mmCIF file with all atom_site columns, C-alpha atoms in Angstrom:
data_model
loop_
_atom_site.group_PDB
_atom_site.id
_atom_site.type_symbol
_atom_site.label_atom_id
_atom_site.label_alt_id
_atom_site.label_comp_id
_atom_site.label_asym_id
_atom_site.label_entity_id
_atom_site.label_seq_id
_atom_site.pdbx_PDB_ins_code
_atom_site.Cartn_x
_atom_site.Cartn_y
_atom_site.Cartn_z
_atom_site.occupancy
_atom_site.B_iso_or_equiv
_atom_site.pdbx_formal_charge
_atom_site.auth_seq_id
_atom_site.auth_comp_id
_atom_site.auth_asym_id
_atom_site.auth_atom_id
_atom_site.pdbx_PDB_model_num
ATOM 1   C CA . MET A 1 1   ? 0.000   0.000  0.000   1.00 15.00 ? 1   MET A CA 1
ATOM 2   C CA . SER A 1 2   ? 1.195   3.513  -0.686  1.00 21.00 ? 2   SER A CA 1
ATOM 3   C CA . ILE A 1 3   ? -0.126  6.884  0.425   1.00 22.00 ? 3   ILE A CA 1
ATOM 4   C CA . THR A 1 4   ? 0.260   10.471 -0.637  1.00 26.00 ? 4   THR A CA 1
ATOM 5   C CA . ILE A 1 5   ? 1.270   12.720 2.236   1.00 26.00 ? 5   ILE A CA 1
ATOM 6   C CA . LEU A 1 6   ? -0.826  15.873 2.130   1.00 30.00 ? 6   LEU A CA 1
ATOM 7   C CA . GLY A 1 7   ? 0.531   17.521 5.274   1.00 32.00 ? 7   GLY A CA 1
ATOM 8   C CA . GLN A 1 8   ? -1.039  18.602 8.524   1.00 31.00 ? 8   GLN A CA 1
ATOM 9   C CA . ILE A 1 9   ? -4.534  20.052 8.486   1.00 33.00 ? 9   ILE A CA 1
ATOM 10  C CA . SER A 1 10  ? -4.549  23.795 9.069   1.00 39.00 ? 10  SER A CA 1
ATOM 11  C CA . ALA A 1 11  ? -7.416  25.953 10.248  1.00 44.00 ? 11  ALA A CA 1
ATOM 12  C CA . GLY A 1 12  ? -9.073  28.436 7.922   1.00 58.00 ? 12  GLY A CA 1
ATOM 13  C CA . GLY A 1 13  ? -8.738  26.607 4.626   1.00 63.00 ? 13  GLY A CA 1
ATOM 14  C CA . ALA A 1 14  ? -4.994  27.177 4.397   1.00 62.00 ? 14  ALA A CA 1
ATOM 15  C CA . LYS A 1 15  ? -3.121  25.587 1.519   1.00 64.00 ? 15  LYS A CA 1
ATOM 16  C CA . LEU A 1 16  ? -1.153  22.498 2.561   1.00 59.00 ? 16  LEU A CA 1
ATOM 17  C CA . PRO A 1 17  ? 1.925   20.998 0.882   1.00 60.00 ? 17  PRO A CA 1
ATOM 18  C CA . LEU A 1 18  ? 1.302   18.040 -1.434  1.00 59.00 ? 18  LEU A CA 1
ATOM 19  C CA . TYR A 1 19  ? 4.400   15.858 -1.581  1.00 58.00 ? 19  TYR A CA 1
ATOM 20  C CA . SER A 1 20  ? 5.198   14.147 -4.867  1.00 57.00 ? 20  SER A CA 1
ATOM 21  C CA . PHE A 1 21  ? 6.502   10.883 -3.413  1.00 56.00 ? 21  PHE A CA 1
ATOM 22  C CA . ARG A 1 22  ? 4.669   7.917  -1.964  1.00 58.00 ? 22  ARG A CA 1
ATOM 23  C CA . VAL A 1 23  ? 5.461   6.312  1.399   1.00 56.00 ? 23  VAL A CA 1
ATOM 24  C CA . PRO A 1 24  ? 5.392   2.480  1.478   1.00 61.00 ? 24  PRO A CA 1
ATOM 25  C CA . ALA A 1 25  ? 4.477   1.858  5.152   1.00 58.00 ? 25  ALA A CA 1
ATOM 26  C CA . GLY A 1 26  ? 7.625   3.519  6.418   1.00 54.00 ? 26  GLY A CA 1
ATOM 27  C CA . PHE A 1 27  ? 8.611   6.643  8.309   1.00 56.00 ? 27  PHE A CA 1
ATOM 28  C CA . PRO A 1 28  ? 10.676  8.794  5.943   1.00 56.00 ? 28  PRO A CA 1
ATOM 29  C CA . SER A 1 29  ? 10.850  12.499 6.644   1.00 57.00 ? 29  SER A CA 1
ATOM 30  C CA . PRO A 1 30  ? 9.241   14.536 3.844   1.00 56.00 ? 30  PRO A CA 1
ATOM 31  C CA . ALA A 1 31  ? 11.815  16.954 2.457   1.00 55.00 ? 31  ALA A CA 1
ATOM 32  C CA . ALA A 1 32  ? 10.828  20.403 1.198   1.00 51.00 ? 32  ALA A CA 1
ATOM 33  C CA . ASP A 1 33  ? 12.272  19.672 -2.257  1.00 56.00 ? 33  ASP A CA 1
ATOM 34  C CA . HIS A 1 34  ? 9.574   17.017 -2.784  1.00 60.00 ? 34  HIS A CA 1
ATOM 35  C CA . ILE A 1 35  ? 6.713   19.516 -2.537  1.00 60.00 ? 35  ILE A CA 1
ATOM 36  C CA . GLU A 1 36  ? 4.810   19.353 -5.814  1.00 68.00 ? 36  GLU A CA 1
ATOM 37  C CA . LYS A 1 37  ? 2.253   22.065 -5.049  1.00 71.00 ? 37  LYS A CA 1
ATOM 38  C CA . HIS A 1 38  ? 0.028   23.384 -2.275  1.00 72.00 ? 38  HIS A CA 1
ATOM 39  C CA . ILE A 1 39  ? -3.574  22.240 -1.965  1.00 72.00 ? 39  ILE A CA 1
ATOM 40  C CA . SER A 1 40  ? -6.548  23.131 0.186   1.00 75.00 ? 40  SER A CA 1
ATOM 41  C CA . LEU A 1 41  ? -8.610  20.304 1.678   1.00 75.00 ? 41  LEU A CA 1
ATOM 42  C CA . ASP A 1 42  ? -11.808 22.277 1.202   1.00 77.00 ? 42  ASP A CA 1
ATOM 43  C CA . GLU A 1 43  ? -10.897 22.690 -2.484  1.00 76.00 ? 43  GLU A CA 1
ATOM 44  C CA . LEU A 1 44  ? -9.840  19.031 -2.801  1.00 77.00 ? 44  LEU A CA 1
ATOM 45  C CA . PHE A 1 45  ? -13.129 17.797 -1.327  1.00 77.00 ? 45  PHE A CA 1
ATOM 46  C CA . ASP A 1 46  ? -15.138 20.711 -2.801  1.00 75.00 ? 46  ASP A CA 1
ATOM 47  C CA . ILE A 1 47  ? -16.479 21.371 0.703   1.00 74.00 ? 47  ILE A CA 1
ATOM 48  C CA . ARG A 1 48  ? -17.264 25.065 0.214   1.00 72.00 ? 48  ARG A CA 1
ATOM 49  C CA . ALA A 1 49  ? -19.605 24.411 -2.715  1.00 75.00 ? 49  ALA A CA 1
ATOM 50  C CA . PRO A 1 50  ? -23.220 25.124 -1.747  1.00 78.00 ? 50  PRO A CA 1
ATOM 51  C CA . HIS A 1 51  ? -24.321 21.671 -2.893  1.00 82.00 ? 51  HIS A CA 1
ATOM 52  C CA . VAL A 1 52  ? -21.853 19.813 -0.651  1.00 83.00 ? 52  VAL A CA 1
ATOM 53  C CA . TYR A 1 53  ? -22.264 19.033 3.027   1.00 82.00 ? 53  TYR A CA 1
ATOM 54  C CA . VAL A 1 54  ? -20.567 16.923 5.688   1.00 83.00 ? 54  VAL A CA 1
ATOM 55  C CA . ALA A 1 55  ? -22.385 14.303 7.776   1.00 85.00 ? 55  ALA A CA 1
ATOM 56  C CA . LYS A 1 56  ? -21.206 12.182 10.696  1.00 86.00 ? 56  LYS A CA 1
ATOM 57  C CA . ILE A 1 57  ? -21.998 8.453  10.489  1.00 89.00 ? 57  ILE A CA 1
ATOM 58  C CA . GLU A 1 58  ? -23.158 6.469  13.483  1.00 89.00 ? 58  GLU A CA 1
ATOM 59  C CA . GLY A 1 59  ? -23.412 2.686  13.473  1.00 89.00 ? 59  GLY A CA 1
ATOM 60  C CA . ASP A 1 60  ? -21.615 -0.146 11.701  1.00 92.00 ? 60  ASP A CA 1
ATOM 61  C CA . SER A 1 61  ? -23.900 -0.968 8.778   1.00 93.00 ? 61  SER A CA 1
ATOM 62  C CA . MET A 1 62  ? -21.507 0.455  6.148   1.00 94.00 ? 62  MET A CA 1
ATOM 63  C CA . GLN A 1 63  ? -18.186 -0.859 7.454   1.00 94.00 ? 63  GLN A CA 1
ATOM 64  C CA . GLY A 1 64  ? -17.750 -3.152 4.440   1.00 95.00 ? 64  GLY A CA 1
ATOM 65  C CA . ALA A 1 65  ? -17.534 -0.003 2.315   1.00 96.00 ? 65  ALA A CA 1
ATOM 66  C CA . GLY A 1 66  ? -14.901 1.456  4.651   1.00 95.00 ? 66  GLY A CA 1
ATOM 67  C CA . ILE A 1 67  ? -17.320 3.794  6.425   1.00 93.00 ? 67  ILE A CA 1
ATOM 68  C CA . PHE A 1 68  ? -17.215 3.305  10.199  1.00 92.00 ? 68  PHE A CA 1
ATOM 69  C CA . SER A 1 69  ? -19.114 4.762  13.133  1.00 88.00 ? 69  SER A CA 1
ATOM 70  C CA . GLY A 1 70  ? -17.787 8.241  13.871  1.00 86.00 ? 70  GLY A CA 1
ATOM 71  C CA . ASP A 1 71  ? -16.557 8.827  10.315  1.00 87.00 ? 71  ASP A CA 1
ATOM 72  C CA . LEU A 1 72  ? -17.446 11.982 8.448   1.00 84.00 ? 72  LEU A CA 1
ATOM 73  C CA . VAL A 1 73  ? -18.788 11.684 4.914   1.00 86.00 ? 73  VAL A CA 1
ATOM 74  C CA . ILE A 1 74  ? -18.717 14.407 2.297   1.00 87.00 ? 74  ILE A CA 1
ATOM 75  C CA . VAL A 1 75  ? -22.002 14.367 0.412   1.00 87.00 ? 75  VAL A CA 1
ATOM 76  C CA . ASP A 1 76  ? -22.876 15.988 -2.920  1.00 89.00 ? 76  ASP A CA 1
ATOM 77  C CA . ARG A 1 77  ? -26.536 16.943 -3.321  1.00 89.00 ? 77  ARG A CA 1
ATOM 78  C CA . SER A 1 78  ? -26.061 17.928 -6.974  1.00 91.00 ? 78  SER A CA 1
ATOM 79  C CA . LEU A 1 79  ? -25.260 14.403 -8.174  1.00 93.00 ? 79  LEU A CA 1
ATOM 80  C CA . TYR A 1 80  ? -28.040 12.196 -9.487  1.00 94.00 ? 80  TYR A CA 1
ATOM 81  C CA . ALA A 1 81  ? -27.992 8.992  -7.399  1.00 96.00 ? 81  ALA A CA 1
ATOM 82  C CA . GLU A 1 82  ? -27.392 5.952  -9.592  1.00 95.00 ? 82  GLU A CA 1
ATOM 83  C CA . HIS A 1 83  ? -27.331 2.188  -9.087  1.00 96.00 ? 83  HIS A CA 1
ATOM 84  C CA . GLY A 1 84  ? -24.404 1.282  -6.823  1.00 97.00 ? 84  GLY A CA 1
ATOM 85  C CA . ASP A 1 85  ? -23.907 4.732  -5.265  1.00 97.00 ? 85  ASP A CA 1
ATOM 86  C CA . ILE A 1 86  ? -23.643 5.148  -1.505  1.00 97.00 ? 86  ILE A CA 1
ATOM 87  C CA . VAL A 1 87  ? -26.281 7.675  -0.552  1.00 95.00 ? 87  VAL A CA 1
ATOM 88  C CA . ILE A 1 88  ? -27.545 9.642  2.396   1.00 93.00 ? 88  ILE A CA 1
ATOM 89  C CA . ALA A 1 89  ? -31.310 9.386  2.310   1.00 91.00 ? 89  ALA A CA 1
ATOM 90  C CA . ALA A 1 90  ? -34.444 9.660  4.376   1.00 90.00 ? 90  ALA A CA 1
ATOM 91  C CA . LEU A 1 91  ? -36.530 6.499  4.342   1.00 93.00 ? 91  LEU A CA 1
ATOM 92  C CA . ASN A 1 92  ? -39.891 7.271  5.914   1.00 93.00 ? 92  ASN A CA 1
ATOM 93  C CA . ALA A 1 93  ? -38.269 10.340 7.528   1.00 88.00 ? 93  ALA A CA 1
ATOM 94  C CA . GLU A 1 94  ? -35.428 8.257  9.061   1.00 90.00 ? 94  GLU A CA 1
ATOM 95  C CA . PRO A 1 95  ? -31.943 9.293  7.898   1.00 90.00 ? 95  PRO A CA 1
ATOM 96  C CA . VAL A 1 96  ? -29.818 6.421  6.559   1.00 92.00 ? 96  VAL A CA 1
ATOM 97  C CA . CYS A 1 97  ? -26.513 5.844  4.805   1.00 93.00 ? 97  CYS A CA 1
ATOM 98  C CA . LYS A 1 98  ? -26.900 2.894  2.400   1.00 95.00 ? 98  LYS A CA 1
ATOM 99  C CA . ARG A 1 99  ? -25.903 1.609  -1.018  1.00 97.00 ? 99  ARG A CA 1
ATOM 100 C CA . LEU A 1 100 ? -28.586 2.234  -3.630  1.00 97.00 ? 100 LEU A CA 1
ATOM 101 C CA . HIS A 1 101 ? -29.634 -0.641 -5.893  1.00 96.00 ? 101 HIS A CA 1
ATOM 102 C CA . MET A 1 102 ? -32.014 0.027  -8.733  1.00 92.00 ? 102 MET A CA 1
ATOM 103 C CA . ARG A 1 103 ? -33.531 -3.028 -10.426 1.00 84.00 ? 103 ARG A CA 1
ATOM 104 C CA . GLU A 1 104 ? -36.084 -2.504 -13.190 1.00 84.00 ? 104 GLU A CA 1
ATOM 105 C CA . ASN A 1 105 ? -39.075 -1.249 -11.164 1.00 86.00 ? 105 ASN A CA 1
ATOM 106 C CA . SER A 1 106 ? -37.630 -1.745 -7.680  1.00 90.00 ? 106 SER A CA 1
ATOM 107 C CA . CYS A 1 107 ? -35.326 0.100  -5.324  1.00 95.00 ? 107 CYS A CA 1
ATOM 108 C CA . ILE A 1 108 ? -33.283 -1.604 -2.600  1.00 96.00 ? 108 ILE A CA 1
ATOM 109 C CA . LEU A 1 109 ? -31.155 0.030  0.088   1.00 97.00 ? 109 LEU A CA 1
ATOM 110 C CA . THR A 1 110 ? -28.371 -2.279 1.228   1.00 96.00 ? 110 THR A CA 1
ATOM 111 C CA . SER A 1 111 ? -25.887 -2.217 4.065   1.00 96.00 ? 111 SER A CA 1
ATOM 112 C CA . GLU A 1 112 ? -22.251 -3.196 3.692   1.00 96.00 ? 112 GLU A CA 1
ATOM 113 C CA . ASN A 1 113 ? -22.466 -5.453 6.729   1.00 95.00 ? 113 ASN A CA 1
ATOM 114 C CA . SER A 1 114 ? -24.088 -8.899 6.597   1.00 95.00 ? 114 SER A CA 1
ATOM 115 C CA . LYS A 1 115 ? -25.706 -8.307 10.022  1.00 95.00 ? 115 LYS A CA 1
ATOM 116 C CA . PHE A 1 116 ? -28.168 -5.942 8.351   1.00 95.00 ? 116 PHE A CA 1
ATOM 117 C CA . PRO A 1 117 ? -30.696 -7.224 5.788   1.00 95.00 ? 117 PRO A CA 1
ATOM 118 C CA . PRO A 1 118 ? -31.421 -5.263 2.605   1.00 95.00 ? 118 PRO A CA 1
ATOM 119 C CA . ARG A 1 119 ? -34.365 -2.887 2.739   1.00 94.00 ? 119 ARG A CA 1
ATOM 120 C CA . HIS A 1 120 ? -36.746 -3.133 -0.217  1.00 94.00 ? 120 HIS A CA 1
ATOM 121 C CA . VAL A 1 121 ? -38.395 0.244  -0.751  1.00 95.00 ? 121 VAL A CA 1
ATOM 122 C CA . MET A 1 122 ? -42.127 -0.352 -1.156  1.00 93.00 ? 122 MET A CA 1
ATOM 123 C CA . GLU A 1 123 ? -44.708 1.802  -2.892  1.00 91.00 ? 123 GLU A CA 1
ATOM 124 C CA . SER A 1 124 ? -46.027 2.947  0.496   1.00 94.00 ? 124 SER A CA 1
ATOM 125 C CA . ASP A 1 125 ? -42.522 4.065  1.608   1.00 94.00 ? 125 ASP A CA 1
ATOM 126 C CA . GLU A 1 126 ? -41.257 7.593  1.213   1.00 95.00 ? 126 GLU A CA 1
ATOM 127 C CA . LEU A 1 127 ? -37.649 7.730  0.002   1.00 95.00 ? 127 LEU A CA 1
ATOM 128 C CA . VAL A 1 128 ? -35.853 11.063 -0.393  1.00 93.00 ? 128 VAL A CA 1
ATOM 129 C CA . ILE A 1 129 ? -32.227 10.997 -1.532  1.00 94.00 ? 129 ILE A CA 1
ATOM 130 C CA . TRP A 1 130 ? -30.275 13.740 0.273   1.00 90.00 ? 130 TRP A CA 1
ATOM 131 C CA . GLY A 1 131 ? -27.070 13.214 -1.741  1.00 91.00 ? 131 GLY A CA 1
ATOM 132 C CA . VAL A 1 132 ? -24.327 10.907 -2.948  1.00 95.00 ? 132 VAL A CA 1
ATOM 133 C CA . VAL A 1 133 ? -21.359 10.149 -0.686  1.00 94.00 ? 133 VAL A CA 1
ATOM 134 C CA . LYS A 1 134 ? -18.158 11.257 -2.430  1.00 93.00 ? 134 LYS A CA 1
ATOM 135 C CA . TYR A 1 135 ? -15.569 10.843 0.348   1.00 92.00 ? 135 TYR A CA 1
ATOM 136 C CA . SER A 1 136 ? -15.235 9.592  3.888   1.00 92.00 ? 136 SER A CA 1
ATOM 137 C CA . VAL A 1 137 ? -12.865 10.933 6.528   1.00 88.00 ? 137 VAL A CA 1
ATOM 138 C CA . ARG A 1 138 ? -11.725 8.994  9.593   1.00 89.00 ? 138 ARG A CA 1
ATOM 139 C CA . ALA A 1 139 ? -9.731  10.051 12.654  1.00 83.00 ? 139 ALA A CA 1
ATOM 140 C CA . HIS A 1 140 ? -6.931  7.611  13.419  1.00 83.00 ? 140 HIS A CA 1
ATOM 141 C CA . GLY A 1 141 ? -5.606  9.296  16.545  1.00 75.00 ? 141 GLY A CA 1
ATOM 142 C CA . LYS A 1 142 ? -6.729  8.917  20.121  1.00 69.00 ? 142 LYS A CA 1
ATOM 143 C CA . SER A 1 143 ? -9.833  10.901 21.008  1.00 59.00 ? 143 SER A CA 1
#
């Protein structure tokens, strides 16, 4: 596995250094001559756009998709939800984070954890898609 080091998060939308090398599970010290450019996390995730919002996830139904309880998800309301997308929705006024499956004339909301059965959306149900999940963010430090 390799990662791209973006730098420490700064307050106020400051631009952070993006290093041009990848770190293969080691502890090298990023040198200033490897800085490719400066980026802003709010620009990278398009957080300041009026159609984008951040939501905190509670529960373990989406852990198979890499979304864990306590994670933040960045959601785009402007995207049309398609088959296979992870969405934030209200099912009968209850907010949920699920994978959307569209089959001919049916809609199914599925979890990414086998402990939770799929939810078939019936004609009598009210489903409102609040947006498509674009990114998830997880804290790895001690709280």
